[in-house]
């Protein structure tokens, strides 16, 4: 519960910071993705679950399964690389695209944020994180 509270406070701070800035949508989405993965690095895999765009609409058992997957992901990083050392924005620019919402005549904007994960074993990996905007907040697709 304390982890979720700390994540929520961090997320609210991020939202305030993003909404008050004059950043592009790509920059806003990239900063949000960075904050989610930094929380992962700090030992809060539940932050990724809470940041998923469809988290509220999932059945509880599926949410629990996905939570276990995020926990396994952090465990695998720990076992294979000794854990995450740093997360940063990649030199690549974020890319914006859109897709049609199933069953509707609307389009949804998606931003692909590029993050650089630096592991404790000195290896690094660039990942692409799809982000969508929900109620003014950038969340994981």
PDB file of C-alpha atoms in Angstrom:
ATOM      1  CA  UNK A   1       0.000   0.000   0.000  1.00  0.00           C
ATOM      2  CA  UNK A   2       2.874   2.358   0.838  1.00  0.00           C
ATOM      3  CA  UNK A   3       4.436   1.645  -2.558  1.00  0.00           C
ATOM      4  CA  UNK A   4       1.204   2.487  -4.335  1.00  0.00           C
ATOM      5  CA  UNK A   5       0.838   5.692  -2.325  1.00  0.00           C
ATOM      6  CA  UNK A   6       4.416   6.729  -3.119  1.00  0.00           C
ATOM      7  CA  UNK A   7       3.821   5.946  -6.796  1.00  0.00           C
ATOM      8  CA  UNK A   8       0.590   7.972  -6.816  1.00  0.00           C
ATOM      9  CA  UNK A   9       2.308  10.986  -5.247  1.00  0.00           C
ATOM     10  CA  UNK A  10       5.112  10.743  -7.799  1.00  0.00           C
ATOM     11  CA  UNK A  11       2.615  10.439 -10.631  1.00  0.00           C
ATOM     12  CA  UNK A  12       0.659  13.492  -9.455  1.00  0.00           C
ATOM     13  CA  UNK A  13       3.883  15.486  -9.243  1.00  0.00           C
ATOM     14  CA  UNK A  14       4.786  14.410 -12.751  1.00  0.00           C
ATOM     15  CA  UNK A  15       1.342  15.377 -14.052  1.00  0.00           C
ATOM     16  CA  UNK A  16       1.607  18.837 -12.498  1.00  0.00           C
ATOM     17  CA  UNK A  17       5.082  19.311 -13.919  1.00  0.00           C
ATOM     18  CA  UNK A  18       4.053  18.123 -17.404  1.00  0.00           C
ATOM     19  CA  UNK A  19       0.858  20.180 -17.527  1.00  0.00           C
ATOM     20  CA  UNK A  20       2.688  23.375 -16.554  1.00  0.00           C
ATOM     21  CA  UNK A  21       5.405  23.017 -19.162  1.00  0.00           C
ATOM     22  CA  UNK A  22       5.480  23.915 -22.818  1.00  0.00           C
ATOM     23  CA  UNK A  23       6.793  20.565 -23.940  1.00  0.00           C
ATOM     24  CA  UNK A  24       5.645  18.809 -27.078  1.00  0.00           C
ATOM     25  CA  UNK A  25       3.430  15.723 -26.699  1.00  0.00           C
ATOM     26  CA  UNK A  26       6.442  13.584 -27.620  1.00  0.00           C
ATOM     27  CA  UNK A  27       8.522  15.136 -24.841  1.00  0.00           C
ATOM     28  CA  UNK A  28       5.678  14.821 -22.325  1.00  0.00           C
ATOM     29  CA  UNK A  29       5.122  11.143 -23.171  1.00  0.00           C
ATOM     30  CA  UNK A  30       8.853  10.410 -23.026  1.00  0.00           C
ATOM     31  CA  UNK A  31       9.143  12.058 -19.603  1.00  0.00           C
ATOM     32  CA  UNK A  32       6.171  10.050 -18.319  1.00  0.00           C
ATOM     33  CA  UNK A  33       7.671   6.783 -19.652  1.00  0.00           C
ATOM     34  CA  UNK A  34      10.980   7.689 -18.036  1.00  0.00           C
ATOM     35  CA  UNK A  35       9.295   8.261 -14.675  1.00  0.00           C
ATOM     36  CA  UNK A  36       7.510   4.883 -14.818  1.00  0.00           C
ATOM     37  CA  UNK A  37      10.755   3.032 -15.516  1.00  0.00           C
ATOM     38  CA  UNK A  38      12.631   4.994 -12.876  1.00  0.00           C
ATOM     39  CA  UNK A  39      10.012   3.789 -10.391  1.00  0.00           C
ATOM     40  CA  UNK A  40      10.675   0.254 -11.641  1.00  0.00           C
ATOM     41  CA  UNK A  41      14.366   0.811 -11.007  1.00  0.00           C
ATOM     42  CA  UNK A  42      13.535   1.950  -7.463  1.00  0.00           C
ATOM     43  CA  UNK A  43      11.831  -1.393  -6.826  1.00  0.00           C
ATOM     44  CA  UNK A  44       8.183  -0.593  -7.561  1.00  0.00           C
ATOM     45  CA  UNK A  45       7.039  -2.946 -10.367  1.00  0.00           C
ATOM     46  CA  UNK A  46       3.431  -2.208  -9.372  1.00  0.00           C
ATOM     47  CA  UNK A  47       3.951   1.252 -10.876  1.00  0.00           C
ATOM     48  CA  UNK A  48       4.032  -0.224 -14.374  1.00  0.00           C
ATOM     49  CA  UNK A  49       0.765  -2.025 -13.693  1.00  0.00           C
ATOM     50  CA  UNK A  50      -0.912   1.115 -12.357  1.00  0.00           C
ATOM     51  CA  UNK A  51       0.346   3.124 -15.334  1.00  0.00           C
ATOM     52  CA  UNK A  52      -1.205   0.821 -17.956  1.00  0.00           C
ATOM     53  CA  UNK A  53      -4.014   2.474 -19.911  1.00  0.00           C
ATOM     54  CA  UNK A  54      -6.375  -0.476 -19.516  1.00  0.00           C
ATOM     55  CA  UNK A  55      -5.606  -1.280 -15.871  1.00  0.00           C
ATOM     56  CA  UNK A  56      -9.009  -0.200 -14.521  1.00  0.00           C
ATOM     57  CA  UNK A  57     -11.021  -2.206 -17.038  1.00  0.00           C
ATOM     58  CA  UNK A  58      -9.285  -5.559 -16.476  1.00  0.00           C
ATOM     59  CA  UNK A  59     -10.713  -8.382 -14.368  1.00  0.00           C
ATOM     60  CA  UNK A  60      -8.925  -8.718 -11.029  1.00  0.00           C
ATOM     61  CA  UNK A  61      -7.410 -12.122 -11.806  1.00  0.00           C
ATOM     62  CA  UNK A  62      -5.925 -10.861 -15.081  1.00  0.00           C
ATOM     63  CA  UNK A  63      -4.520  -7.789 -13.290  1.00  0.00           C
ATOM     64  CA  UNK A  64      -2.892 -10.127 -10.768  1.00  0.00           C
ATOM     65  CA  UNK A  65      -1.389 -12.225 -13.571  1.00  0.00           C
ATOM     66  CA  UNK A  66       0.007  -9.134 -15.262  1.00  0.00           C
ATOM     67  CA  UNK A  67       1.394  -7.921 -11.938  1.00  0.00           C
ATOM     68  CA  UNK A  68       3.242 -11.228 -11.567  1.00  0.00           C
ATOM     69  CA  UNK A  69       4.645 -10.757 -15.078  1.00  0.00           C
ATOM     70  CA  UNK A  70       6.013  -7.312 -14.135  1.00  0.00           C
ATOM     71  CA  UNK A  71       7.512  -8.777 -10.965  1.00  0.00           C
ATOM     72  CA  UNK A  72       9.078 -11.603 -12.989  1.00  0.00           C
ATOM     73  CA  UNK A  73      10.484  -9.014 -15.406  1.00  0.00           C
ATOM     74  CA  UNK A  74      12.251  -7.189 -12.581  1.00  0.00           C
ATOM     75  CA  UNK A  75      13.452 -10.510 -11.145  1.00  0.00           C
ATOM     76  CA  UNK A  76      14.868 -11.513 -14.561  1.00  0.00           C
ATOM     77  CA  UNK A  77      16.696  -8.188 -14.868  1.00  0.00           C
ATOM     78  CA  UNK A  78      18.141  -8.749 -11.414  1.00  0.00           C
ATOM     79  CA  UNK A  79      19.253 -12.305 -12.249  1.00  0.00           C
ATOM     80  CA  UNK A  80      20.642 -11.629 -15.739  1.00  0.00           C
ATOM     81  CA  UNK A  81      22.151  -8.173 -15.289  1.00  0.00           C
ATOM     82  CA  UNK A  82      22.394  -7.543 -11.553  1.00  0.00           C
ATOM     83  CA  UNK A  83      19.527  -5.066 -11.807  1.00  0.00           C
ATOM     84  CA  UNK A  84      18.945  -1.689 -13.388  1.00  0.00           C
ATOM     85  CA  UNK A  85      21.574   0.957 -12.758  1.00  0.00           C
ATOM     86  CA  UNK A  86      20.040   3.852 -14.662  1.00  0.00           C
ATOM     87  CA  UNK A  87      17.185   4.742 -16.999  1.00  0.00           C
ATOM     88  CA  UNK A  88      17.437   7.690 -19.366  1.00  0.00           C
ATOM     89  CA  UNK A  89      15.884   9.117 -22.489  1.00  0.00           C
ATOM     90  CA  UNK A  90      17.510   7.768 -25.617  1.00  0.00           C
ATOM     91  CA  UNK A  91      19.161  10.012 -28.190  1.00  0.00           C
ATOM     92  CA  UNK A  92      16.422   8.913 -30.578  1.00  0.00           C
ATOM     93  CA  UNK A  93      13.471  11.246 -30.682  1.00  0.00           C
ATOM     94  CA  UNK A  94      10.055   9.993 -29.645  1.00  0.00           C
ATOM     95  CA  UNK A  95       7.752   9.277 -32.562  1.00  0.00           C
ATOM     96  CA  UNK A  96       4.063  10.160 -32.775  1.00  0.00           C
ATOM     97  CA  UNK A  97       1.463   8.132 -34.639  1.00  0.00           C
ATOM     98  CA  UNK A  98      -2.261   7.458 -34.452  1.00  0.00           C
ATOM     99  CA  UNK A  99      -4.538   4.450 -34.733  1.00  0.00           C
ATOM    100  CA  UNK A 100      -8.252   3.933 -35.160  1.00  0.00           C
ATOM    101  CA  UNK A 101     -10.123   2.948 -32.010  1.00  0.00           C
ATOM    102  CA  UNK A 102     -11.815  -0.421 -32.532  1.00  0.00           C
ATOM    103  CA  UNK A 103     -15.535  -0.123 -33.152  1.00  0.00           C
ATOM    104  CA  UNK A 104     -15.483   3.678 -33.235  1.00  0.00           C
ATOM    105  CA  UNK A 105     -14.970   6.383 -35.799  1.00  0.00           C
ATOM    106  CA  UNK A 106     -12.205   8.015 -33.731  1.00  0.00           C
ATOM    107  CA  UNK A 107      -8.438   8.087 -33.840  1.00  0.00           C
ATOM    108  CA  UNK A 108      -6.148   7.746 -30.818  1.00  0.00           C
ATOM    109  CA  UNK A 109      -2.753   9.381 -30.690  1.00  0.00           C
ATOM    110  CA  UNK A 110       0.158   7.173 -29.632  1.00  0.00           C
ATOM    111  CA  UNK A 111       3.717   8.278 -28.898  1.00  0.00           C
ATOM    112  CA  UNK A 112       6.583   5.813 -28.996  1.00  0.00           C
ATOM    113  CA  UNK A 113       9.109   6.899 -26.373  1.00  0.00           C
ATOM    114  CA  UNK A 114      12.675   5.584 -26.589  1.00  0.00           C
ATOM    115  CA  UNK A 115      14.386   4.788 -23.291  1.00  0.00           C
ATOM    116  CA  UNK A 116      17.906   3.588 -22.604  1.00  0.00           C
ATOM    117  CA  UNK A 117      18.182   1.003 -19.824  1.00  0.00           C
ATOM    118  CA  UNK A 118      21.651   0.741 -18.291  1.00  0.00           C
ATOM    119  CA  UNK A 119      22.179  -2.469 -16.339  1.00  0.00           C
ATOM    120  CA  UNK A 120      24.566  -3.065 -13.446  1.00  0.00           C
ATOM    121  CA  UNK A 121      26.647  -5.477 -15.558  1.00  0.00           C
ATOM    122  CA  UNK A 122      27.519  -2.500 -17.843  1.00  0.00           C
ATOM    123  CA  UNK A 123      25.271  -3.634 -20.688  1.00  0.00           C
ATOM    124  CA  UNK A 124      22.524  -1.412 -22.005  1.00  0.00           C
ATOM    125  CA  UNK A 125      19.367  -1.800 -24.013  1.00  0.00           C
ATOM    126  CA  UNK A 126      17.209   0.663 -25.886  1.00  0.00           C
ATOM    127  CA  UNK A 127      13.493  -0.005 -25.533  1.00  0.00           C
ATOM    128  CA  UNK A 128      10.438   1.503 -27.175  1.00  0.00           C
ATOM    129  CA  UNK A 129       7.552   2.347 -24.867  1.00  0.00           C
ATOM    130  CA  UNK A 130       4.158   3.060 -26.491  1.00  0.00           C
ATOM    131  CA  UNK A 131       2.300   5.800 -24.629  1.00  0.00           C
ATOM    132  CA  UNK A 132      -1.282   7.062 -24.980  1.00  0.00           C
ATOM    133  CA  UNK A 133      -3.021   9.970 -23.355  1.00  0.00           C
ATOM    134  CA  UNK A 134      -5.914   9.217 -20.982  1.00  0.00           C
ATOM    135  CA  UNK A 135      -7.729  12.093 -19.297  1.00  0.00           C
ATOM    136  CA  UNK A 136      -4.786  14.422 -19.916  1.00  0.00           C
ATOM    137  CA  UNK A 137      -2.198  11.997 -18.536  1.00  0.00           C
ATOM    138  CA  UNK A 138       0.356   9.984 -20.534  1.00  0.00           C
ATOM    139  CA  UNK A 139       0.123   6.278 -19.654  1.00  0.00           C
ATOM    140  CA  UNK A 140       1.549   3.019 -20.987  1.00  0.00           C
ATOM    141  CA  UNK A 141      -0.412   1.536 -23.890  1.00  0.00           C
TER     142      UNK A 141
END
